[in-house]
CSV table of C-alpha atoms in Angstrom, one decimal:
chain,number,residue,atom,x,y,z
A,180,UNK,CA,98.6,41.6,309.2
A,181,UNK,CA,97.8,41.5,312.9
A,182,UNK,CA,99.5,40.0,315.4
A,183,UNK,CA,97.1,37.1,315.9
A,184,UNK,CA,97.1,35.9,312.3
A,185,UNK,CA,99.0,33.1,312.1
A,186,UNK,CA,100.1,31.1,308.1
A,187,UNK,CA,97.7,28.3,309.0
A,188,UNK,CA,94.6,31.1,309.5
A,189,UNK,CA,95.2,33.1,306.2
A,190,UNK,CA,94.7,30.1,304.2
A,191,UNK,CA,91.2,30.1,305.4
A,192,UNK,CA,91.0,33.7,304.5
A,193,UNK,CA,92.3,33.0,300.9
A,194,UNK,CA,91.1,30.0,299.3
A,195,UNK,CA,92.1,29.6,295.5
A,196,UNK,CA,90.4,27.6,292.8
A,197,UNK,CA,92.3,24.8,291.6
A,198,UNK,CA,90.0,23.9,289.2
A,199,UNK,CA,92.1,25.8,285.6
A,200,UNK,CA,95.8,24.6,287.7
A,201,UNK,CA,94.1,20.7,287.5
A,202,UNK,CA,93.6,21.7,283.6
A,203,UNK,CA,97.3,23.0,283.8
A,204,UNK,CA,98.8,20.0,285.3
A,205,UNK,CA,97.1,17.6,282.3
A,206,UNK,CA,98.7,20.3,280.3
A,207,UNK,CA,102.3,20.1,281.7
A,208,UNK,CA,102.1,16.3,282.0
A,209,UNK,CA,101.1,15.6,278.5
A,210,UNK,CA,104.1,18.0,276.9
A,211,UNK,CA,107.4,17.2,278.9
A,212,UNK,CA,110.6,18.2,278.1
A,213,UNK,CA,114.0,16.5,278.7
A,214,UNK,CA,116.8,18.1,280.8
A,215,UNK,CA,118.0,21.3,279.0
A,216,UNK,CA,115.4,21.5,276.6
A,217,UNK,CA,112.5,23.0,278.4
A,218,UNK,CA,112.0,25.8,276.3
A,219,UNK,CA,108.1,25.3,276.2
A,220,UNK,CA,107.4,24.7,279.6
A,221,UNK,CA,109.4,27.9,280.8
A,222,UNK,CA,107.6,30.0,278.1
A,223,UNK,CA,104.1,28.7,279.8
A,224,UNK,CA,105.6,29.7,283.1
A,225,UNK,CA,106.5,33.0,281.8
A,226,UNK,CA,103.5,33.8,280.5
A,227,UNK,CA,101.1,32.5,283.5
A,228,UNK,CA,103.3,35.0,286.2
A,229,UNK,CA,102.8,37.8,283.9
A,230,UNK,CA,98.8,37.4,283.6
A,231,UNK,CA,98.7,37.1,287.6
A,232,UNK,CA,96.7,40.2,288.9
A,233,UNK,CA,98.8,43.9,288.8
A,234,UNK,CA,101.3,41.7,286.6
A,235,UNK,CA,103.7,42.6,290.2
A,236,UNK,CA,106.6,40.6,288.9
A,237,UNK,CA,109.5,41.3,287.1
A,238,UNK,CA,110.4,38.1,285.6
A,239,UNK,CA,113.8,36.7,284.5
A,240,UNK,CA,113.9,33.9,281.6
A,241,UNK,CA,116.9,31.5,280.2
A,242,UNK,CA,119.1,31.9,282.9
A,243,UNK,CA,121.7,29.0,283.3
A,244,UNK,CA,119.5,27.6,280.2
A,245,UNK,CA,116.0,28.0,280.2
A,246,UNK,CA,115.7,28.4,283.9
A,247,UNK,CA,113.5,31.6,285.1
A,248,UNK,CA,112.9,33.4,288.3
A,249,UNK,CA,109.7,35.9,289.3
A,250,UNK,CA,110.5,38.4,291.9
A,251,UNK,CA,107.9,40.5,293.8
A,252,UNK,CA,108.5,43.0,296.4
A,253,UNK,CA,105.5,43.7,298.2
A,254,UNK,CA,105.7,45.5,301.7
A,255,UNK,CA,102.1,44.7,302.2
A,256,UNK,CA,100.4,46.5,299.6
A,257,UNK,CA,101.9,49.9,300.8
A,258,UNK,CA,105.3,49.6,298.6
A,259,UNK,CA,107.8,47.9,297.1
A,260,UNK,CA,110.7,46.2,298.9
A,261,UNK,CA,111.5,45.7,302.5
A,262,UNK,CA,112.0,42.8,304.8
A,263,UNK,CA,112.7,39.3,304.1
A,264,UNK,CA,113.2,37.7,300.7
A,265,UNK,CA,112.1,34.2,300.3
A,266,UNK,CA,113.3,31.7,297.5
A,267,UNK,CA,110.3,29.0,296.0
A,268,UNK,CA,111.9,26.7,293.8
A,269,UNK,CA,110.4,23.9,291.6
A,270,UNK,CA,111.9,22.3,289.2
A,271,UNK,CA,110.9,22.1,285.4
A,272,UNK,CA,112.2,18.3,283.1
A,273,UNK,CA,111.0,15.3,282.8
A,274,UNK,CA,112.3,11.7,281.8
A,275,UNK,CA,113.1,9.1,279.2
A,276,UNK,CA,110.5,7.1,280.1
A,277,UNK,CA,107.9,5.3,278.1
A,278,UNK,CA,104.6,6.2,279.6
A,279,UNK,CA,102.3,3.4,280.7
A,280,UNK,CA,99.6,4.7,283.1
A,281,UNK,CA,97.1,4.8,280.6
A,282,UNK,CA,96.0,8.1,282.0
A,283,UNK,CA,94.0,9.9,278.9
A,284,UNK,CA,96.4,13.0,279.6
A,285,UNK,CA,99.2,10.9,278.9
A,286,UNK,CA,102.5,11.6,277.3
A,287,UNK,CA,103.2,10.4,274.3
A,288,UNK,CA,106.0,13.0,273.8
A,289,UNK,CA,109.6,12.0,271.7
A,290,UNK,CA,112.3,13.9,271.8
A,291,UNK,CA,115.8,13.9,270.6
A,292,UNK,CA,117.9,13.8,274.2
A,293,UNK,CA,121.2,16.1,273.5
A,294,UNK,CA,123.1,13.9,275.7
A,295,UNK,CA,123.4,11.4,273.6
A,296,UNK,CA,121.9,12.5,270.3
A,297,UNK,CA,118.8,9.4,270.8
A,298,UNK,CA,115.4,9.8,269.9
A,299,UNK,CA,113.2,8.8,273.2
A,300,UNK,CA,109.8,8.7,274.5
A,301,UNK,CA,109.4,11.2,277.0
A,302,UNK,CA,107.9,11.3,280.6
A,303,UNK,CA,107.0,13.5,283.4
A,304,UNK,CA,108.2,10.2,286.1
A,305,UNK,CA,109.2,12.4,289.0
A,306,UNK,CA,106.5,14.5,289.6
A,307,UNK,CA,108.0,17.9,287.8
A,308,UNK,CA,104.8,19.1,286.3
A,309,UNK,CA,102.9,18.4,290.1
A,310,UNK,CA,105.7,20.9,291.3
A,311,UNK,CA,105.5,23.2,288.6
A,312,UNK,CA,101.7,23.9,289.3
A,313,UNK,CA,101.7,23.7,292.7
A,314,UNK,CA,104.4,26.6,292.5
A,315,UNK,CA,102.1,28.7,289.9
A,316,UNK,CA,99.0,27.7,292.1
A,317,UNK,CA,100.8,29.2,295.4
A,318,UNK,CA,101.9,32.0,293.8
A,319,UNK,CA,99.1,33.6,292.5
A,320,UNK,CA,97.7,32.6,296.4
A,321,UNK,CA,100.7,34.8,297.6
A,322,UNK,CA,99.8,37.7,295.2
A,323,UNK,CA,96.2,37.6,296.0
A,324,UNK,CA,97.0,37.9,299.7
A,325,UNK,CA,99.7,40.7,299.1
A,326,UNK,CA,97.9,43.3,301.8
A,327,UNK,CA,98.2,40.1,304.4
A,328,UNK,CA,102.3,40.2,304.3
A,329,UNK,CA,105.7,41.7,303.3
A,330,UNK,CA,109.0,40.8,302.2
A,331,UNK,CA,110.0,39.6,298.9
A,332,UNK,CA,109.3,36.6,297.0
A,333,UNK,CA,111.5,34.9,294.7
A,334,UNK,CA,109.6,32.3,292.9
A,335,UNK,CA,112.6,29.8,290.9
A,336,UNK,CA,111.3,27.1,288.1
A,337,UNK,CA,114.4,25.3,287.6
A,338,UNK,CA,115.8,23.1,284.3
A,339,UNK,CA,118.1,20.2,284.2
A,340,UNK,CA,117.6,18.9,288.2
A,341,UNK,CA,117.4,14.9,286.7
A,342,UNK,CA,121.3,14.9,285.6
A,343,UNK,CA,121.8,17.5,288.9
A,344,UNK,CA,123.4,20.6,286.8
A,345,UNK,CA,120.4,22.8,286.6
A,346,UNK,CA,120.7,24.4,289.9
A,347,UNK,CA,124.7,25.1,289.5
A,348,UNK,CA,124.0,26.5,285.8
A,349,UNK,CA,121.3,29.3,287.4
A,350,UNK,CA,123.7,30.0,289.9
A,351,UNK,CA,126.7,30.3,287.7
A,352,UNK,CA,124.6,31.8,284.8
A,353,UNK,CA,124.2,35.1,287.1
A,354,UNK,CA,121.2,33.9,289.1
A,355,UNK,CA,121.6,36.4,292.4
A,356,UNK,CA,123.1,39.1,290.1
A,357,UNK,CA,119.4,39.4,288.5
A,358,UNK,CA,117.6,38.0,291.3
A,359,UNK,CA,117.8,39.7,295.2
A,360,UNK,CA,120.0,37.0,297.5
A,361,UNK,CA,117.3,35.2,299.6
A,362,UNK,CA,117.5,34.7,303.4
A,363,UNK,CA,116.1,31.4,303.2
A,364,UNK,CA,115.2,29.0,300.3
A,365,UNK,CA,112.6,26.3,300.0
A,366,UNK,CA,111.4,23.3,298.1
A,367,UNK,CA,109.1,20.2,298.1
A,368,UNK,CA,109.0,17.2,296.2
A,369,UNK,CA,106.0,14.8,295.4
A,370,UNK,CA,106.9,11.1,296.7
A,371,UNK,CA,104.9,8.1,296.6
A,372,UNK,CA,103.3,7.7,299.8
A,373,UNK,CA,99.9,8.6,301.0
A,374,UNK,CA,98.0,11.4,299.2
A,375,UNK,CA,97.5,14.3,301.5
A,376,UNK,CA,100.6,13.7,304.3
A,377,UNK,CA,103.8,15.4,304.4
A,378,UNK,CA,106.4,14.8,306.2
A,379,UNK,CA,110.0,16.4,306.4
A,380,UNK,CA,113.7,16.3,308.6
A,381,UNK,CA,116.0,18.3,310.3
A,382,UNK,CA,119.7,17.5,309.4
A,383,UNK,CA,120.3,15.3,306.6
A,384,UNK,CA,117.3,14.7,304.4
A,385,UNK,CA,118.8,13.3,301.6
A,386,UNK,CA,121.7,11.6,299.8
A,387,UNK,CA,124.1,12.7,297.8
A,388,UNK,CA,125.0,10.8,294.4
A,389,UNK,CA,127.2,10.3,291.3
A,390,UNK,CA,126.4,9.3,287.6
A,391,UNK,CA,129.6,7.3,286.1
A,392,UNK,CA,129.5,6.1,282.7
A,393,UNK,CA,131.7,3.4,281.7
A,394,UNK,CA,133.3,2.4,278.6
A,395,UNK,CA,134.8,-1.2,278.3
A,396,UNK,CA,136.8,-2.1,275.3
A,397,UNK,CA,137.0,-5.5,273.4
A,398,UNK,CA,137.5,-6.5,269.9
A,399,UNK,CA,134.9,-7.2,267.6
A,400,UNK,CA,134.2,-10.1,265.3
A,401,UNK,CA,131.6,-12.9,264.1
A,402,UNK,CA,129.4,-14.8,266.4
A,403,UNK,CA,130.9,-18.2,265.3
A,404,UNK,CA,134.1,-17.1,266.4
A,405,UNK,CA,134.3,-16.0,269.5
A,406,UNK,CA,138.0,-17.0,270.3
A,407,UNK,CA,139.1,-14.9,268.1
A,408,UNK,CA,137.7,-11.7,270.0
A,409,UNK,CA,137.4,-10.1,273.2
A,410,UNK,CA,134.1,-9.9,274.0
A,411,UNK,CA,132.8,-6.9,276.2
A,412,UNK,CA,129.6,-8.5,276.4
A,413,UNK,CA,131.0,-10.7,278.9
A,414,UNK,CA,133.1,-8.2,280.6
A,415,UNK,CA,130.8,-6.0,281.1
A,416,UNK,CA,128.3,-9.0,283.0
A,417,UNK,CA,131.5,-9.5,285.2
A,418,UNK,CA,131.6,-5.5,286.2
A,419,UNK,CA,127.7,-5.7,287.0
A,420,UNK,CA,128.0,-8.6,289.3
A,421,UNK,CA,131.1,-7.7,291.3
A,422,UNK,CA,129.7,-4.2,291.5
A,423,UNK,CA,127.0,-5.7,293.6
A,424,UNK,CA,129.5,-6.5,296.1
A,425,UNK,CA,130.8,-3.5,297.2
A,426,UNK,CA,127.8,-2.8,299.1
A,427,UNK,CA,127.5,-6.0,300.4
A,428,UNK,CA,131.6,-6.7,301.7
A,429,UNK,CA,133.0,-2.9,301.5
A,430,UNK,CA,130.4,-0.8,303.1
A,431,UNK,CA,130.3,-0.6,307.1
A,432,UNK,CA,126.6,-2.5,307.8
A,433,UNK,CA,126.1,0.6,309.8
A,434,UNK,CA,126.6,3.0,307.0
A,435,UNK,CA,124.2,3.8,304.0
A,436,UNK,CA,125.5,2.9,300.1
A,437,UNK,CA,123.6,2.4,297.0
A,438,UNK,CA,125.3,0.9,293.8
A,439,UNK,CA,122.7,0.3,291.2
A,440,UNK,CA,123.8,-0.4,287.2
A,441,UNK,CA,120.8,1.5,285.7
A,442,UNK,CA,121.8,1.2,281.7
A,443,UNK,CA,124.2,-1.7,280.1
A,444,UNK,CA,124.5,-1.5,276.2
A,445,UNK,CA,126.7,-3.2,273.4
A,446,UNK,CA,126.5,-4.6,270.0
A,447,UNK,CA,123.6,-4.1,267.6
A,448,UNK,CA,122.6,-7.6,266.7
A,449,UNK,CA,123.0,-11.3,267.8
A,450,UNK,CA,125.6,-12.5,265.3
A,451,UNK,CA,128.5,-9.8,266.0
A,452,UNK,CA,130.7,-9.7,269.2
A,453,UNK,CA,130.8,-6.2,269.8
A,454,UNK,CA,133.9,-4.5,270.2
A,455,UNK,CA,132.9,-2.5,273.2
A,456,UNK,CA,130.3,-2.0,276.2
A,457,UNK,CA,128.5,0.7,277.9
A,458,UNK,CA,127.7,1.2,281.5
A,459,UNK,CA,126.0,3.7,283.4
A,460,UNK,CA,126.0,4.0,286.9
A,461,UNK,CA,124.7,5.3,289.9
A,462,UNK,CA,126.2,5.5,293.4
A,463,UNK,CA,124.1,6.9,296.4
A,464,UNK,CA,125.8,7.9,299.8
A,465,UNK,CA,125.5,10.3,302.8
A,466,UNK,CA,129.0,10.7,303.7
A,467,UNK,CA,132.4,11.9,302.0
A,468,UNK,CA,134.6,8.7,303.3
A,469,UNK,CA,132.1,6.3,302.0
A,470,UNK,CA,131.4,8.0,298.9
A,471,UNK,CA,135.0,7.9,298.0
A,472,UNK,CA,135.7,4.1,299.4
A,473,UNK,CA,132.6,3.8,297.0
A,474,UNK,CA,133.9,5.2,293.8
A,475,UNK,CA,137.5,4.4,294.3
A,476,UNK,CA,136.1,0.0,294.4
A,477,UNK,CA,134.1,0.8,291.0
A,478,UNK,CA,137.3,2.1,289.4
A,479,UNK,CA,139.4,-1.0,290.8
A,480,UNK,CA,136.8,-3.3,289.7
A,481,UNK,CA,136.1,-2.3,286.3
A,482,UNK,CA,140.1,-1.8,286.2
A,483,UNK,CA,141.1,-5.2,287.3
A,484,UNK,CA,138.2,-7.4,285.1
A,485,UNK,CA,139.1,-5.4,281.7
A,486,UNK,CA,142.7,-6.4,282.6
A,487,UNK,CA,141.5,-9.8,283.2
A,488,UNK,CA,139.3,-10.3,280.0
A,489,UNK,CA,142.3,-9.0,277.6
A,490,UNK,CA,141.2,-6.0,276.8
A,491,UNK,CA,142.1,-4.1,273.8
A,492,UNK,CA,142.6,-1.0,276.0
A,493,UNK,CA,142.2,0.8,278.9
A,494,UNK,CA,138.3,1.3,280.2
A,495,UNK,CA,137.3,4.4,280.5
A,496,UNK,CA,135.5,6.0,283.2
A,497,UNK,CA,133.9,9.2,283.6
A,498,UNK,CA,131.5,10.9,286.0
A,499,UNK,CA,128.6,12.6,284.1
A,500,UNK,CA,127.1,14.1,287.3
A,501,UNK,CA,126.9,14.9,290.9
A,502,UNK,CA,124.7,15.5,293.5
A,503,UNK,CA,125.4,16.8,296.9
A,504,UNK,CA,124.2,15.7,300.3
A,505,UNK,CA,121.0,17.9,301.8
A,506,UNK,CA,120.8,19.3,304.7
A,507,UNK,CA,118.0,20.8,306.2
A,508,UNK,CA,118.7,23.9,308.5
A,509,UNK,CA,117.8,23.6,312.2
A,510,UNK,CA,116.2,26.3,312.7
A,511,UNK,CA,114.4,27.2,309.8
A,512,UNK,CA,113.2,23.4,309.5
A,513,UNK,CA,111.9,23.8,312.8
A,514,UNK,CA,109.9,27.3,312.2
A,515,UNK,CA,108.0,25.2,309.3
A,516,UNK,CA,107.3,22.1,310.9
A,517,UNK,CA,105.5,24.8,313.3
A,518,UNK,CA,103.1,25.8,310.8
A,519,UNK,CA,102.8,22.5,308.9
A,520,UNK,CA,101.9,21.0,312.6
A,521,UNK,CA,99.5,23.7,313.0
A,522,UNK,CA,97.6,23.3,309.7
A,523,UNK,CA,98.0,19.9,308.8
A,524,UNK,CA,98.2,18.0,312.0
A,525,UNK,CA,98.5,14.1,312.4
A,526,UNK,CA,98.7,14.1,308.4
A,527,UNK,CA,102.2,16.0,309.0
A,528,UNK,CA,105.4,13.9,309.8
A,529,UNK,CA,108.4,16.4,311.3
A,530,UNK,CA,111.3,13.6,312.1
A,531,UNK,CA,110.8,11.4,308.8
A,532,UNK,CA,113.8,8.9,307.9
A,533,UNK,CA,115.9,10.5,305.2
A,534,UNK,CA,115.6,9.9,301.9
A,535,UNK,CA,117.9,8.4,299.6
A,536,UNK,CA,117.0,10.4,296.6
A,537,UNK,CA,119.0,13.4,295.4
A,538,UNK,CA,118.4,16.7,294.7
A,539,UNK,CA,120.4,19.8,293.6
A,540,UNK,CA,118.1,22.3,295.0
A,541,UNK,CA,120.7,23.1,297.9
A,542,UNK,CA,123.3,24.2,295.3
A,543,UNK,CA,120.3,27.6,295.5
A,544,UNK,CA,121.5,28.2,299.3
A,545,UNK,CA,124.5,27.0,300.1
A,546,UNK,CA,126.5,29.0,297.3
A,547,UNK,CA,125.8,32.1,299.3
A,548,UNK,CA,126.2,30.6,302.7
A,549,UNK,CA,122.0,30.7,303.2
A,550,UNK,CA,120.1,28.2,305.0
A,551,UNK,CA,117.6,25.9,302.8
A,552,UNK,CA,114.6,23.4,303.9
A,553,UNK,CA,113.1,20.7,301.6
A,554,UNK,CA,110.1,18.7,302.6
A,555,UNK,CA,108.1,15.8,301.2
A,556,UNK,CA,104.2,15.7,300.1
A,557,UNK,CA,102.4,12.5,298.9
A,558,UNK,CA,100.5,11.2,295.9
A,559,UNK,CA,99.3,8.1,296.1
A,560,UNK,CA,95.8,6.9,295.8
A,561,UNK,CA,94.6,7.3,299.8
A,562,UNK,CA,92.4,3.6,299.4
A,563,UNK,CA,95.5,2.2,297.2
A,564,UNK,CA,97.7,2.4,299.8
A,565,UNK,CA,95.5,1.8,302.7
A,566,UNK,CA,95.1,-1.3,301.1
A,567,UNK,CA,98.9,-2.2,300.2
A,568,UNK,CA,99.8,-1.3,304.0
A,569,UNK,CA,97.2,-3.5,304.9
A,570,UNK,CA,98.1,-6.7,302.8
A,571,UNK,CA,101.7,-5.6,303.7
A,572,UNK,CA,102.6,-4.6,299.8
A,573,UNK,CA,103.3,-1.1,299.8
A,574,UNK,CA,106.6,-2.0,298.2
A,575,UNK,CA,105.3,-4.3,295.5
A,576,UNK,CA,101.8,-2.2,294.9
A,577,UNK,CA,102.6,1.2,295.3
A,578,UNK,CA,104.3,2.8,291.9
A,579,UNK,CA,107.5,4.6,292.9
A,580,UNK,CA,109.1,8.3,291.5
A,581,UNK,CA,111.3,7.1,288.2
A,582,UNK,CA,108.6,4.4,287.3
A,583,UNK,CA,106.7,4.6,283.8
A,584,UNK,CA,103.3,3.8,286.1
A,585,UNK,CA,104.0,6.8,288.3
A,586,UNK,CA,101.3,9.4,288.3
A,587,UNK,CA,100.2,11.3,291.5
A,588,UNK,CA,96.5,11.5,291.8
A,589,UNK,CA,95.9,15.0,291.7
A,590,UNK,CA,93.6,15.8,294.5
A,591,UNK,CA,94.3,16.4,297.6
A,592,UNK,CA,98.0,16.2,296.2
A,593,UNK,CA,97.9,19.5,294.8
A,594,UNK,CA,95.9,21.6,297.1
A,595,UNK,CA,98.6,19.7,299.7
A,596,UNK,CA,101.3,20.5,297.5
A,597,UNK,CA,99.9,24.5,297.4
A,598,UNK,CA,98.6,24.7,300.8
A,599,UNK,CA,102.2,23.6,301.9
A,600,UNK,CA,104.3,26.0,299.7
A,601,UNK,CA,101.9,28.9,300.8
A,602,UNK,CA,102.3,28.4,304.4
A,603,UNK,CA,106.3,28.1,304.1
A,604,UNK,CA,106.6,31.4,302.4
A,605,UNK,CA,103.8,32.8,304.9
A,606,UNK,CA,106.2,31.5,307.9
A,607,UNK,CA,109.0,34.1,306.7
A,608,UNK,CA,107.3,36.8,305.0
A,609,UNK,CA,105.6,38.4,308.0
């Protein structure tokens, strides 16, 4: 590659055809899979890297479940192997969401969720499948281009991010035993804001979080009766509204805490008192002092208001997940907000407020000590949210990640969403 070529330049050189990954994307969004069962939609991965031109990659399936990794060592057409390795990573489930965007590619998908053993409609709510093609898109981009760079590329389609033990279980499954350890490991994630801007952070890009769920015991019996039980129905109404309040009266002002009760469930009709109630919970939070001030009120509280109601026993409480904080590394942050400035311009955001989401993508990195850089592209509708910034509304109007009306339009979004990945692995593999 000469000298003068910069990333931004050799996209001009290679443009790909979209058109069959916009057939792709339907695909993927009309057939998700929960966490930990996305046998198909690794199998379609699979078999897309090994139909890419020269079939270069040697491709590892089902690790840490049905997670898979492509590796190809190209040292610019003339070999295999040599100079840096570079980690992609996209992740692979969808939701239990019931889909309502009316989109004729839309899921009507049920599944049986092993977590709990429930039959549910299922979802792609976050924007998995958009990351899934962009990944396969920029791929084949990368191959095409192979006499224009060297290195190695690692391309990662991860399981199980939603409940945040997919990364983890790749890693612990034998990940960098099959896979070459990268120098530097990226991601991106679809968000709703403008279609066709992208913006990213060095430092802290997002929060880190914990799934609790609670159990809270009473004692059954009849609707007419209700002296005569303990009723966790009304316990559990307590827990939700004092749990509000550790925000509000724990948390510093100055600090950041989310506390959000995202599932409350007990009793099966409205003539029994059911003889217990279950909670599930969510904490967000960017710092280990507040994190632990955080969980330590939720125990207390759910603690001291079984004790108050009565209750036939002890609560139990249990954490079902855990996300870390994400930090994005100075330096390598800064090297791709160099070419991200230089391709997209204006439409490219370098110092954007973090993000209170969560992600396990840095488990990838920071198990071997490697720096990591995650960055943000938008989907939404360009005249949609013109017009809810302009009425003021974006927050009311615009459909948000997690929402059964999510859905990224898919153009520019996915040539955004290509263009982007492309031009981060180009930064590196020079």
């Amino acid at each position: 590659m000469a000298s003068s070529s910069t990333p931004s330049s050799l996209l001009a050189d290679f443009p790909l055809d979209l058109g069959p990954y916009e057939s792709l994307y339907k695909h993927i969004h009309e057939h998700p899979e929960l966490s930990l069962q996305e046998k198909a939609t690794a199998e379609l991965v699979r078999s897309h890297l090994s139909k890419l031109p020269s079939s270069p990659f040697e491709i590892h399936s089902d690790i840490g479940g049905h997670g898979l990794a492509g590796v190809f060592r190209n040292n610019g057409g003339k070999g295999r192997g040599g100079g840096v390795t570079v980690l992609l990573r996209a992740d692979m489930d969808a939701l239990p969401v019931e889909e309502k965007t009316g989109l004729e590619y839309a899921s009507e998908m049920v599944m049986r969720d092993v977590a709990d053993g429930m039959s549910k409609k299922v979802m792609h709510a976050c924007g998995h499948d958009m990351h899934v093609t962009c990944l396969l898109a920029a791929t084949e981009r990368l191959v095409r281009m192979k006499d224009r760079w060297k290195g190695t590329l690692v391309v990662l389609f991860q399981p199980n991010e939603e409940r945040g033990g997919g990364a983890q279980a790749m890693v612990d499954g034998g990940l960098y035993d099959r896979v070459p350890v990268p120098d530097v490991v990226l991601g991106q994630h679809v968000v709703p804001r403008r279609t066709g801007t992208l913006s990213s952070k060095v430092g802290l890009v997002m929060a880190g979080s914990d799934n609790l769920r609670i159990r809270l015991y009473g004692r059954g019996g009849h609707a007419s009766m209700p002296h005569k039980t303990i009723d966790p129905v009304v316990m559990a109404a307590s827990v939700v509204m004092r749990l509000q309040t550790i925000v509000s009266r724990e948390v510093d002002p100055s600090d950041m805490a989310v506390v959000t009760v995202g599932s409350l469930q007990a009793g099966q009709t409205e003539n029994i008192i059911a003889d217990f109630a279950d909670i599930k919970v969510n904490v967000r939070s960017i710092n280990t002092e507040t994190r632990d001030k955080v969980l330590a009120a939720i125990r207390r509280i759910v603690k001291a208001e079984s004790d108050a109601s009565g209750a036939a026993r002890e609560p139990e409480i249990a954490q079902t997940s855990r996300f870390p904080v994400s930090i994005n590394d100075e330096t390598v942050t800064k090297r791709l907000a160099a070419s991200f400035g230089e391709h997209f311009g204006p439409d490219f955001d370098p110092a954007a407020p973090r993000m209170n989401f969560s992600e396990d993508f840095s488990a990838l990195a920071t198990c071997r000590d490697r720096p990591c850089s995650f960055w943000f592209f938008g989907g939404t509708d360009a005249n949609l949210w013109d017009d809810a910034t302009r009425r003021g509304s974006v927050d009311q109007d615009i459909h948000i990640n997690h929402s059964p009306f999510f859905a990224p339009v898919i153009q520019p979004t996915m040539q955004r969403g290509v263009d982007a990945l492309t031009l981060a692995a180009l930064t590196f593999l020079r």
